[in-house]
């Protein structure tokens, strides 16, 4: 109860033979179990509770683009000459990277659910503090305080990735086969995308309510609303137990053989991280700069509602990409779905770069939004939906949090690098505003092609039972290299000898049936 304990009869589950474990698992499923029947809300609650917190990532990272636009309009030269202008938009990325690495370790060596609760508390507290940023009436001091709180907000967001997504992936094993990838995507990446949309829509609504005035109220309210969702989710997470796979295969109380892990998963982790870096490099950078792109199309004195309204329209194109792409990941498999989406995105990006001069005109802003939106939507159908899924399901449970956290951290570094590099890419246009907008699309589209090649030729197939298969493969590899796998999944204080002969026979059987890593 309350996520701080462990599931009932956890020790018995660890020590039972396979057939007894399967019989116990049937009780938690509907009708025929994970391969038949249908998925119900009882099974989905842990998936939702673990994954849906990524909504906050999308909201907080997208709303800051609108907040920066408001701060520029409210404080003008004071803001433009401040150091905070350089950092407030992307400092959360730095905090997120730290959070991913920290909570990736904690989720493996401490607890999936407890790590989630801690990261949620951090997110709630510092999102509220960011909204109330103040420093003795001094604007520059307030900018610096806002920047500091944004770092800690990023720390909380970072915890959502390894603890939340990994727990979500492990809990999908109790859902109907043939739908597991879809449900994972709907409550992870789709949540991020809905966060992006709401993060663009809220400033529009608040600006309209304030009649484009009361600028401080607009940006503070927009940031403050980001507290509501994690607060609600925190209550739900109090009642979530540890995933079953974590109970059986974790290295919580065992020595993690990092050299063996590196031998087994090193190259795969490098490829997953590189693809994630490339995706976030363009996706987050374009997301943050989309208000600026639209603002450049309109006169500088355009109402905030006009700028934020079109920003909302652009962000809405994330939704069909992720929602329609979710079942595609089950139909085609994550590898092919990712390659298809990213290659199609490259084609649209090249077209958009070539036709930008015609599209980027006030009279054709609708056409611009549609083409740019399609570009974003295809990115979600491909890497947006599937890179986190691939990261969560291509390694063993014992090191999944750290594996996922490291890959996600490299992705966030890509986002951080993108926000710094894009201005230089734009500057390569030599003062020509059209070229400055075209060049990022040339770069991003070229990188999309590279991602498609990497995923097709360097990553394995991911099926419905890949998590269980990876655990078996990794166990066999560890045993071949002299690691005692009987200590996996044990609670603190248990003795290896208590496992009995049944589990020993099961492990011998697994070792004989499962081939070593390729």
Short mmCIF file of C-alpha atoms in Angstrom, two decimals:
data_model
loop_
_atom_site.label_atom_id
_atom_site.label_comp_id
_atom_site.label_asym_id
_atom_site.label_seq_id
_atom_site.Cartn_x
_atom_site.Cartn_y
_atom_site.Cartn_z
CA UNK A 1 0.00 0.00 0.00
CA UNK A 2 1.05 3.60 -0.67
CA UNK A 3 3.85 2.42 -2.98
CA UNK A 4 6.42 2.24 -0.17
CA UNK A 5 5.90 -1.46 0.43
CA UNK A 6 6.07 -4.38 -1.96
CA UNK A 7 3.41 -6.50 -3.51
CA UNK A 8 1.77 -9.13 -1.41
CA UNK A 9 3.58 -12.45 -1.43
CA UNK A 10 6.58 -10.93 -3.20
CA UNK A 11 9.03 -13.46 -1.79
CA UNK A 12 6.82 -16.35 -2.74
CA UNK A 13 6.62 -15.06 -6.31
CA UNK A 14 10.39 -14.99 -6.53
CA UNK A 15 10.78 -18.51 -5.26
CA UNK A 16 7.90 -20.21 -7.11
CA UNK A 17 8.42 -22.34 -10.19
CA UNK A 18 7.37 -20.83 -13.52
CA UNK A 19 4.04 -22.64 -13.76
CA UNK A 20 2.97 -21.46 -10.30
CA UNK A 21 3.93 -17.89 -11.15
CA UNK A 22 1.88 -18.01 -14.33
CA UNK A 23 -1.13 -19.31 -12.42
CA UNK A 24 -0.81 -16.41 -10.00
CA UNK A 25 -0.51 -13.93 -12.82
CA UNK A 26 -3.74 -15.12 -14.43
CA UNK A 27 -5.68 -13.82 -11.44
CA UNK A 28 -4.59 -10.27 -12.22
CA UNK A 29 -5.67 -10.39 -15.87
CA UNK A 30 -8.95 -10.58 -17.71
CA UNK A 31 -10.37 -13.81 -19.11
CA UNK A 32 -7.53 -15.63 -20.90
CA UNK A 33 -4.64 -13.63 -19.46
CA UNK A 34 -2.09 -11.47 -21.28
CA UNK A 35 -2.44 -13.26 -24.60
CA UNK A 36 -6.23 -13.21 -24.79
CA UNK A 37 -9.37 -11.48 -23.55
CA UNK A 38 -9.27 -7.72 -23.21
CA UNK A 39 -7.55 -5.04 -21.21
CA UNK A 40 -9.51 -3.43 -18.37
CA UNK A 41 -8.98 -0.40 -16.17
CA UNK A 42 -7.63 -2.46 -13.29
CA UNK A 43 -4.67 -3.46 -15.44
CA UNK A 44 -4.27 0.03 -16.92
CA UNK A 45 -4.11 1.97 -13.66
CA UNK A 46 -0.43 1.15 -12.95
CA UNK A 47 0.41 1.94 -16.59
CA UNK A 48 -1.33 5.31 -16.36
CA UNK A 49 0.09 6.17 -12.95
CA UNK A 50 3.67 5.39 -14.01
CA UNK A 51 3.69 6.93 -17.47
CA UNK A 52 1.27 9.84 -17.47
CA UNK A 53 3.57 12.09 -15.45
CA UNK A 54 5.42 12.86 -18.67
CA UNK A 55 2.55 15.24 -19.41
CA UNK A 56 4.39 17.65 -17.13
CA UNK A 57 7.50 17.39 -19.29
CA UNK A 58 5.61 18.50 -22.37
CA UNK A 59 3.70 21.24 -20.57
CA UNK A 60 6.59 22.78 -18.66
CA UNK A 61 9.02 22.67 -21.56
CA UNK A 62 6.56 24.16 -24.03
CA UNK A 63 4.96 26.80 -21.84
CA UNK A 64 8.35 28.41 -21.23
CA UNK A 65 8.49 29.44 -24.90
CA UNK A 66 5.36 31.51 -24.39
CA UNK A 67 6.60 32.78 -21.03
CA UNK A 68 9.81 34.04 -22.67
CA UNK A 69 7.74 35.84 -25.29
CA UNK A 70 5.75 37.56 -22.52
CA UNK A 71 8.84 38.47 -20.47
CA UNK A 72 10.38 40.04 -23.54
CA UNK A 73 7.28 42.14 -24.11
CA UNK A 74 6.84 43.07 -20.43
CA UNK A 75 10.43 43.93 -19.48
CA UNK A 76 11.88 44.73 -22.91
CA UNK A 77 15.51 45.93 -22.64
CA UNK A 78 15.85 44.84 -19.00
CA UNK A 79 15.04 41.29 -20.05
CA UNK A 80 17.05 41.39 -23.26
CA UNK A 81 20.19 42.54 -21.44
CA UNK A 82 19.90 40.01 -18.58
CA UNK A 83 21.89 36.79 -18.30
CA UNK A 84 18.67 34.94 -17.51
CA UNK A 85 17.51 35.47 -21.09
CA UNK A 86 20.24 33.06 -22.18
CA UNK A 87 19.37 30.34 -19.68
CA UNK A 88 15.75 30.36 -18.54
CA UNK A 89 14.49 28.65 -21.70
CA UNK A 90 16.81 25.67 -21.49
CA UNK A 91 18.08 25.42 -17.90
CA UNK A 92 15.36 22.84 -17.20
CA UNK A 93 17.15 20.54 -19.65
CA UNK A 94 20.23 20.56 -17.41
CA UNK A 95 18.11 19.66 -14.39
CA UNK A 96 16.35 16.98 -16.38
CA UNK A 97 19.63 15.32 -17.35
CA UNK A 98 20.72 15.22 -13.70
CA UNK A 99 17.32 13.84 -12.69
CA UNK A 100 17.41 11.13 -15.35
CA UNK A 101 20.80 9.87 -14.23
CA UNK A 102 20.01 10.12 -10.51
CA UNK A 103 16.56 8.55 -10.64
CA UNK A 104 17.69 5.97 -13.18
CA UNK A 105 20.04 4.64 -10.53
CA UNK A 106 17.49 4.97 -7.72
CA UNK A 107 14.76 3.22 -9.69
CA UNK A 108 17.02 0.17 -10.11
CA UNK A 109 18.72 0.11 -6.72
CA UNK A 110 15.94 1.44 -4.51
CA UNK A 111 12.38 1.39 -5.86
CA UNK A 112 10.44 2.24 -9.01
CA UNK A 113 7.41 3.61 -7.14
CA UNK A 114 9.28 5.45 -4.39
CA UNK A 115 11.49 7.15 -6.98
CA UNK A 116 8.35 8.29 -8.78
CA UNK A 117 6.85 9.73 -5.62
CA UNK A 118 10.00 11.68 -4.79
CA UNK A 119 10.32 13.09 -8.32
CA UNK A 120 6.65 14.10 -8.27
CA UNK A 121 7.08 16.00 -5.00
CA UNK A 122 10.10 17.84 -6.41
CA UNK A 123 8.12 18.76 -9.50
CA UNK A 124 5.12 20.07 -7.55
CA UNK A 125 7.17 22.18 -5.13
CA UNK A 126 9.46 23.86 -7.64
CA UNK A 127 6.83 24.39 -10.34
CA UNK A 128 4.86 26.35 -7.73
CA UNK A 129 7.96 28.30 -6.71
CA UNK A 130 8.72 29.14 -10.34
CA UNK A 131 5.25 30.59 -10.78
CA UNK A 132 5.74 32.76 -7.71
CA UNK A 133 9.29 33.90 -8.53
CA UNK A 134 10.14 37.15 -6.75
CA UNK A 135 13.24 38.96 -5.50
CA UNK A 136 12.69 42.17 -3.51
CA UNK A 137 10.93 43.89 -6.40
CA UNK A 138 14.04 43.62 -8.58
CA UNK A 139 13.29 42.33 -12.09
CA UNK A 140 16.77 40.95 -12.78
CA UNK A 141 16.84 39.19 -9.42
CA UNK A 142 13.44 37.71 -10.20
CA UNK A 143 14.73 36.44 -13.56
CA UNK A 144 17.61 34.69 -11.77
CA UNK A 145 15.29 33.13 -9.19
CA UNK A 146 13.02 31.88 -11.97
CA UNK A 147 16.04 30.33 -13.68
CA UNK A 148 17.09 28.54 -10.48
CA UNK A 149 13.61 27.13 -9.85
CA UNK A 150 13.45 25.94 -13.46
CA UNK A 151 16.55 23.83 -12.88
CA UNK A 152 14.90 22.00 -9.98
CA UNK A 153 11.69 21.61 -11.95
CA UNK A 154 13.83 19.84 -14.55
CA UNK A 155 15.21 17.58 -11.83
CA UNK A 156 11.68 16.43 -11.03
CA UNK A 157 10.87 15.93 -14.70
CA UNK A 158 14.03 13.87 -15.09
CA UNK A 159 12.79 11.38 -12.53
CA UNK A 160 9.66 10.74 -14.57
CA UNK A 161 11.65 9.19 -17.41
CA UNK A 162 13.59 6.27 -15.89
CA UNK A 163 11.21 5.56 -13.01
CA UNK A 164 7.93 6.31 -14.77
CA UNK A 165 8.49 5.02 -18.28
CA UNK A 166 10.35 1.93 -17.12
CA UNK A 167 7.60 1.09 -14.64
CA UNK A 168 5.02 1.74 -17.35
CA UNK A 169 6.80 -0.65 -19.75
CA UNK A 170 7.04 -3.38 -17.13
CA UNK A 171 3.36 -3.04 -16.20
CA UNK A 172 2.26 -3.39 -19.84
CA UNK A 173 3.34 -7.03 -19.57
CA UNK A 174 0.05 -7.65 -17.77
CA UNK A 175 -2.01 -6.25 -20.65
CA UNK A 176 -3.34 -8.08 -23.69
CA UNK A 177 -0.68 -9.15 -26.17
CA UNK A 178 -0.87 -7.16 -29.40
CA UNK A 179 -1.72 -3.91 -27.62
CA UNK A 180 1.19 -3.43 -25.21
CA UNK A 181 3.19 -1.01 -27.32
CA UNK A 182 0.10 1.07 -28.00
CA UNK A 183 -0.78 1.48 -24.33
CA UNK A 184 2.81 2.32 -23.44
CA UNK A 185 2.87 5.06 -26.08
CA UNK A 186 -0.53 6.48 -25.14
CA UNK A 187 0.57 7.03 -21.55
CA UNK A 188 4.14 8.17 -22.20
CA UNK A 189 4.88 10.02 -25.44
CA UNK A 190 1.24 10.91 -26.07
CA UNK A 191 1.17 12.48 -22.63
CA UNK A 192 4.22 14.58 -23.53
CA UNK A 193 2.48 15.72 -26.71
CA UNK A 194 -0.74 16.61 -24.92
CA UNK A 195 1.45 18.53 -22.50
CA UNK A 196 2.90 20.44 -25.45
CA UNK A 197 -0.58 21.29 -26.71
CA UNK A 198 -1.91 22.39 -23.34
CA UNK A 199 1.34 24.26 -22.72
CA UNK A 200 0.61 26.30 -25.83
CA UNK A 201 -3.14 26.62 -25.24
CA UNK A 202 -3.08 27.82 -21.61
CA UNK A 203 -1.12 31.03 -22.38
CA UNK A 204 -3.60 31.71 -25.19
CA UNK A 205 -6.60 31.32 -22.86
CA UNK A 206 -5.03 33.37 -20.08
CA UNK A 207 -3.99 36.09 -22.55
CA UNK A 208 -7.53 36.23 -23.89
CA UNK A 209 -8.94 36.43 -20.35
CA UNK A 210 -6.53 39.30 -19.59
CA UNK A 211 -7.27 41.02 -22.92
CA UNK A 212 -3.56 40.81 -23.82
CA UNK A 213 -2.69 42.90 -20.78
CA UNK A 214 -1.60 42.14 -17.20
CA UNK A 215 1.46 40.40 -18.58
CA UNK A 216 2.80 39.26 -15.22
CA UNK A 217 -0.51 37.57 -14.47
CA UNK A 218 -0.39 35.75 -17.81
CA UNK A 219 3.03 34.16 -17.40
CA UNK A 220 2.70 33.40 -13.70
CA UNK A 221 -0.70 31.77 -14.17
CA UNK A 222 0.58 29.78 -17.13
CA UNK A 223 3.46 28.41 -15.06
CA UNK A 224 1.29 27.83 -11.98
CA UNK A 225 -1.23 25.67 -13.83
CA UNK A 226 1.65 23.23 -14.38
CA UNK A 227 1.33 22.23 -10.71
CA UNK A 228 -2.19 20.83 -11.04
CA UNK A 229 -1.53 17.65 -13.03
CA UNK A 230 1.38 16.24 -10.99
CA UNK A 231 -0.57 17.01 -7.82
CA UNK A 232 -3.47 14.84 -9.01
CA UNK A 233 -1.11 12.14 -10.25
CA UNK A 234 0.72 12.03 -6.94
CA UNK A 235 -2.44 10.81 -5.21
CA UNK A 236 -2.87 8.02 -7.77
CA UNK A 237 0.75 6.95 -7.40
CA UNK A 238 0.36 6.42 -3.66
CA UNK A 239 -1.50 3.19 -4.41
CA UNK A 240 0.81 1.74 -7.09
CA UNK A 241 2.92 -1.31 -6.27
CA UNK A 242 6.27 -2.33 -7.70
CA UNK A 243 6.01 -3.91 -11.18
CA UNK A 244 6.12 -7.69 -11.15
CA UNK A 245 9.18 -7.88 -13.42
CA UNK A 246 11.07 -5.61 -11.03
CA UNK A 247 10.19 -7.88 -8.13
CA UNK A 248 11.49 -10.96 -9.91
CA UNK A 249 14.55 -9.67 -11.76
CA UNK A 250 15.81 -6.52 -10.06
CA UNK A 251 19.37 -6.06 -8.81
CA UNK A 252 18.17 -4.00 -5.88
CA UNK A 253 20.14 -6.05 -3.37
CA UNK A 254 22.70 -7.57 -5.70
CA UNK A 255 25.98 -6.33 -7.10
CA UNK A 256 25.49 -4.86 -10.58
CA UNK A 257 28.18 -6.29 -12.92
CA UNK A 258 28.69 -3.12 -14.95
CA UNK A 259 31.51 -4.53 -17.11
CA UNK A 260 29.29 -7.43 -18.17
CA UNK A 261 26.40 -5.02 -18.73
CA UNK A 262 28.62 -2.91 -20.96
CA UNK A 263 29.71 -5.95 -22.96
CA UNK A 264 26.14 -7.10 -23.43
CA UNK A 265 24.36 -3.78 -24.03
CA UNK A 266 27.05 -1.19 -24.78
CA UNK A 267 26.64 -0.93 -28.56
CA UNK A 268 22.85 -1.10 -28.38
CA UNK A 269 22.76 1.65 -25.76
CA UNK A 270 25.00 3.82 -27.93
CA UNK A 271 22.66 3.50 -30.94
CA UNK A 272 19.49 4.13 -28.91
CA UNK A 273 21.10 7.17 -27.28
CA UNK A 274 22.27 8.56 -30.62
CA UNK A 275 18.82 8.27 -32.19
CA UNK A 276 17.28 9.95 -29.15
CA UNK A 277 19.88 12.73 -29.31
CA UNK A 278 19.08 13.41 -32.97
CA UNK A 279 15.33 13.44 -32.37
CA UNK A 280 15.40 15.77 -29.36
CA UNK A 281 17.96 17.99 -31.08
CA UNK A 282 15.34 19.01 -33.62
CA UNK A 283 12.01 18.30 -31.88
CA UNK A 284 12.52 20.31 -28.70
CA UNK A 285 14.34 23.09 -30.49
CA UNK A 286 11.54 23.54 -33.00
CA UNK A 287 8.97 23.31 -30.21
CA UNK A 288 10.58 26.09 -28.21
CA UNK A 289 11.09 28.32 -31.23
CA UNK A 290 7.68 27.81 -32.82
CA UNK A 291 6.25 30.95 -31.13
CA UNK A 292 9.23 32.84 -32.49
CA UNK A 293 8.71 31.45 -35.99
CA UNK A 294 5.07 32.52 -35.97
CA UNK A 295 5.93 35.86 -34.38
CA UNK A 296 8.39 36.54 -37.21
CA UNK A 297 5.61 36.02 -39.73
CA UNK A 298 3.43 38.62 -38.00
CA UNK A 299 4.34 42.21 -37.15
CA UNK A 300 6.18 42.70 -33.85
CA UNK A 301 3.16 44.33 -32.23
CA UNK A 302 0.75 41.47 -32.97
CA UNK A 303 -1.53 40.56 -30.03
CA UNK A 304 -0.35 37.71 -27.83
CA UNK A 305 -3.56 35.83 -28.56
CA UNK A 306 -2.68 35.78 -32.27
CA UNK A 307 0.83 34.44 -31.66
CA UNK A 308 -0.22 31.91 -29.02
CA UNK A 309 -3.29 30.88 -31.01
CA UNK A 310 -1.19 29.85 -34.01
CA UNK A 311 1.32 28.24 -31.67
CA UNK A 312 -1.50 26.08 -30.32
CA UNK A 313 -2.56 25.11 -33.84
CA UNK A 314 0.99 24.07 -34.69
CA UNK A 315 1.32 21.99 -31.54
CA UNK A 316 -1.99 20.25 -32.20
CA UNK A 317 -0.31 18.45 -35.08
CA UNK A 318 1.65 16.42 -32.54
CA UNK A 319 -1.58 14.69 -31.56
CA UNK A 320 -2.57 12.80 -34.74
CA UNK A 321 1.04 11.68 -35.11
CA UNK A 322 1.23 10.12 -31.68
CA UNK A 323 -2.37 8.90 -31.39
CA UNK A 324 -2.60 7.33 -34.84
CA UNK A 325 0.96 6.09 -34.62
CA UNK A 326 0.42 4.24 -31.33
CA UNK A 327 -1.28 1.16 -32.85
CA UNK A 328 1.19 1.26 -35.76
CA UNK A 329 3.93 0.33 -33.30
CA UNK A 330 2.09 -2.92 -32.58
CA UNK A 331 1.24 -3.60 -36.22
CA UNK A 332 4.67 -2.93 -37.74
CA UNK A 333 6.88 -3.16 -34.68
CA UNK A 334 8.70 -0.19 -33.12
CA UNK A 335 11.72 -0.39 -35.46
CA UNK A 336 9.77 -0.13 -38.70
CA UNK A 337 7.33 2.40 -37.25
CA UNK A 338 10.23 4.62 -36.19
CA UNK A 339 12.01 4.32 -39.55
CA UNK A 340 8.80 4.99 -41.51
CA UNK A 341 7.93 8.10 -39.52
CA UNK A 342 11.38 9.62 -39.49
CA UNK A 343 11.97 9.06 -43.22
CA UNK A 344 8.61 10.63 -44.11
CA UNK A 345 9.48 13.52 -41.80
CA UNK A 346 12.73 14.05 -43.69
CA UNK A 347 10.87 14.33 -47.00
CA UNK A 348 8.44 16.93 -45.61
CA UNK A 349 11.33 18.82 -44.02
CA UNK A 350 13.18 19.06 -47.34
CA UNK A 351 10.01 20.27 -49.06
CA UNK A 352 9.40 22.84 -46.35
CA UNK A 353 12.95 24.16 -46.58
CA UNK A 354 12.69 24.52 -50.35
CA UNK A 355 9.30 26.27 -50.22
CA UNK A 356 9.80 28.33 -47.06
CA UNK A 357 9.94 31.66 -48.90
CA UNK A 358 6.47 31.04 -50.31
CA UNK A 359 4.99 29.64 -47.10
CA UNK A 360 6.33 32.18 -44.60
CA UNK A 361 4.01 35.04 -45.47
CA UNK A 362 1.17 36.49 -43.36
CA UNK A 363 -1.36 35.61 -46.06
CA UNK A 364 -0.27 31.98 -46.08
CA UNK A 365 0.18 31.39 -42.38
CA UNK A 366 -2.44 28.61 -42.48
CA UNK A 367 -0.48 26.72 -45.11
CA UNK A 368 2.71 27.27 -43.12
CA UNK A 369 1.11 25.88 -39.95
CA UNK A 370 -0.23 22.82 -41.80
CA UNK A 371 3.08 21.88 -43.44
CA UNK A 372 5.07 22.55 -40.29
CA UNK A 373 2.50 20.61 -38.28
CA UNK A 374 2.78 17.60 -40.60
CA UNK A 375 6.55 17.72 -40.12
CA UNK A 376 6.04 17.59 -36.34
CA UNK A 377 3.34 14.90 -36.55
CA UNK A 378 5.52 12.51 -38.53
CA UNK A 379 8.27 12.99 -35.97
CA UNK A 380 5.87 11.81 -33.27
CA UNK A 381 4.67 8.81 -35.28
CA UNK A 382 8.28 7.71 -35.69
CA UNK A 383 10.94 8.49 -33.07
CA UNK A 384 8.65 10.40 -30.70
CA UNK A 385 6.48 7.35 -30.08
CA UNK A 386 9.07 4.64 -30.39
CA UNK A 387 12.47 5.74 -29.10
CA UNK A 388 11.34 5.61 -25.46
CA UNK A 389 9.61 2.30 -26.11
CA UNK A 390 12.79 0.88 -27.64
CA UNK A 391 14.89 2.17 -24.74
CA UNK A 392 12.51 0.64 -22.19
CA UNK A 393 12.29 -2.78 -23.83
CA UNK A 394 15.75 -3.54 -25.18
CA UNK A 395 17.50 -4.25 -21.89
CA UNK A 396 17.05 -6.43 -18.82
CA UNK A 397 15.02 -5.40 -15.78
CA UNK A 398 17.96 -5.25 -13.39
CA UNK A 399 19.59 -2.33 -15.20
CA UNK A 400 16.61 -0.96 -17.15
CA UNK A 401 16.29 2.26 -15.15
CA UNK A 402 19.95 3.19 -15.62
CA UNK A 403 19.96 2.12 -19.28
CA UNK A 404 16.82 4.13 -20.01
CA UNK A 405 17.95 7.07 -17.88
CA UNK A 406 21.29 7.31 -19.69
CA UNK A 407 19.70 7.10 -23.15
CA UNK A 408 17.06 9.68 -22.20
CA UNK A 409 19.73 11.95 -20.71
CA UNK A 410 21.68 11.87 -23.97
CA UNK A 411 18.43 12.76 -25.74
CA UNK A 412 17.89 15.71 -23.43
CA UNK A 413 21.47 16.80 -24.03
CA UNK A 414 20.48 16.80 -27.70
CA UNK A 415 17.60 19.13 -26.87
CA UNK A 416 19.92 21.32 -24.83
CA UNK A 417 22.49 21.41 -27.64
CA UNK A 418 19.75 22.17 -30.14
CA UNK A 419 18.57 25.25 -28.30
CA UNK A 420 22.15 26.57 -28.37
CA UNK A 421 23.06 25.47 -31.90
CA UNK A 422 19.90 26.55 -33.73
CA UNK A 423 20.68 30.28 -33.37
CA UNK A 424 24.06 29.64 -35.02
CA UNK A 425 22.41 27.62 -37.78
CA UNK A 426 20.02 30.54 -38.29
CA UNK A 427 22.93 33.01 -38.24
CA UNK A 428 24.55 31.09 -41.10
CA UNK A 429 21.91 32.73 -43.28
CA UNK A 430 24.01 35.89 -43.17
CA UNK A 431 21.20 38.22 -42.16
CA UNK A 432 18.73 36.81 -44.68
CA UNK A 433 15.63 35.99 -42.61
CA UNK A 434 14.41 33.40 -45.10
CA UNK A 435 17.69 31.51 -45.15
CA UNK A 436 17.89 31.74 -41.37
CA UNK A 437 14.58 29.85 -41.15
CA UNK A 438 15.38 27.39 -43.97
CA UNK A 439 18.73 26.14 -42.71
CA UNK A 440 17.38 24.43 -39.55
CA UNK A 441 15.01 22.40 -41.71
CA UNK A 442 17.84 21.28 -44.01
CA UNK A 443 19.88 20.16 -41.01
CA UNK A 444 17.00 18.46 -39.20
CA UNK A 445 15.80 16.60 -42.29
CA UNK A 446 19.28 15.28 -43.03
CA UNK A 447 19.53 13.97 -39.49
CA UNK A 448 16.16 12.26 -39.91
CA UNK A 449 17.58 10.16 -42.74
CA UNK A 450 20.51 9.17 -40.53
CA UNK A 451 18.09 8.07 -37.78
CA UNK A 452 16.17 5.84 -40.19
CA UNK A 453 19.39 4.09 -41.25
CA UNK A 454 20.52 3.57 -37.65
CA UNK A 455 17.27 2.06 -36.44
CA UNK A 456 16.90 -0.34 -39.40
CA UNK A 457 20.42 -1.71 -39.34
CA UNK A 458 21.56 -1.43 -35.73
CA UNK A 459 18.60 -2.28 -33.47
CA UNK A 460 16.87 -5.63 -32.78
CA UNK A 461 13.25 -6.59 -33.35
CA UNK A 462 10.96 -5.78 -30.44
CA UNK A 463 7.99 -8.10 -29.90
CA UNK A 464 5.20 -8.26 -27.36
CA UNK A 465 7.24 -10.32 -24.89
CA UNK A 466 10.61 -8.66 -25.40
CA UNK A 467 10.97 -7.70 -21.72
CA UNK A 468 10.69 -11.31 -20.58
CA UNK A 469 12.95 -12.47 -23.40
CA UNK A 470 15.62 -9.90 -22.53
CA UNK A 471 15.56 -10.96 -18.89
CA UNK A 472 16.10 -14.58 -19.93
CA UNK A 473 18.89 -13.71 -22.36
CA UNK A 474 20.65 -11.53 -19.81
CA UNK A 475 20.37 -14.18 -17.10
CA UNK A 476 21.93 -16.75 -19.42
CA UNK A 477 24.76 -14.37 -20.31
CA UNK A 478 25.46 -13.59 -16.66
CA UNK A 479 25.55 -17.25 -15.73
CA UNK A 480 27.94 -18.03 -18.58
CA UNK A 481 30.26 -15.42 -17.11
CA UNK A 482 30.10 -16.72 -13.55
CA UNK A 483 27.52 -14.36 -12.05
CA UNK A 484 25.13 -15.97 -9.55
CA UNK A 485 21.68 -15.03 -10.87
CA UNK A 486 19.89 -16.57 -7.88
CA UNK A 487 20.36 -13.29 -6.03
CA UNK A 488 18.22 -11.34 -8.52
CA UNK A 489 14.89 -10.08 -7.23
CA UNK A 490 15.63 -10.84 -3.58
CA UNK A 491 14.57 -8.62 -0.75
CA UNK A 492 17.17 -7.40 1.69
CA UNK A 493 18.02 -9.99 4.34
CA UNK A 494 17.03 -13.05 2.32
CA UNK A 495 19.45 -15.89 1.86
CA UNK A 496 20.27 -17.43 -1.50
CA UNK A 497 19.81 -20.89 -0.05
CA UNK A 498 16.16 -20.14 0.69
CA UNK A 499 15.29 -20.18 -2.98
CA UNK A 500 15.04 -23.94 -3.10
CA UNK A 501 15.58 -26.43 -5.84
CA UNK A 502 12.64 -25.30 -7.96
CA UNK A 503 14.17 -21.99 -9.03
CA UNK A 504 17.55 -23.62 -9.58
CA UNK A 505 15.95 -26.06 -12.00
CA UNK A 506 14.14 -23.20 -13.74
CA UNK A 507 17.40 -21.26 -14.25
CA UNK A 508 19.17 -24.29 -15.69
CA UNK A 509 16.29 -24.71 -18.11
CA UNK A 510 16.47 -21.04 -19.14
CA UNK A 511 20.20 -21.24 -19.69
CA UNK A 512 19.80 -24.22 -22.00
CA UNK A 513 16.96 -22.69 -24.03
CA UNK A 514 18.18 -19.13 -24.42
CA UNK A 515 21.13 -18.32 -26.64
CA UNK A 516 23.73 -15.72 -25.60
CA UNK A 517 23.49 -12.12 -26.80
CA UNK A 518 24.32 -11.52 -30.41
#
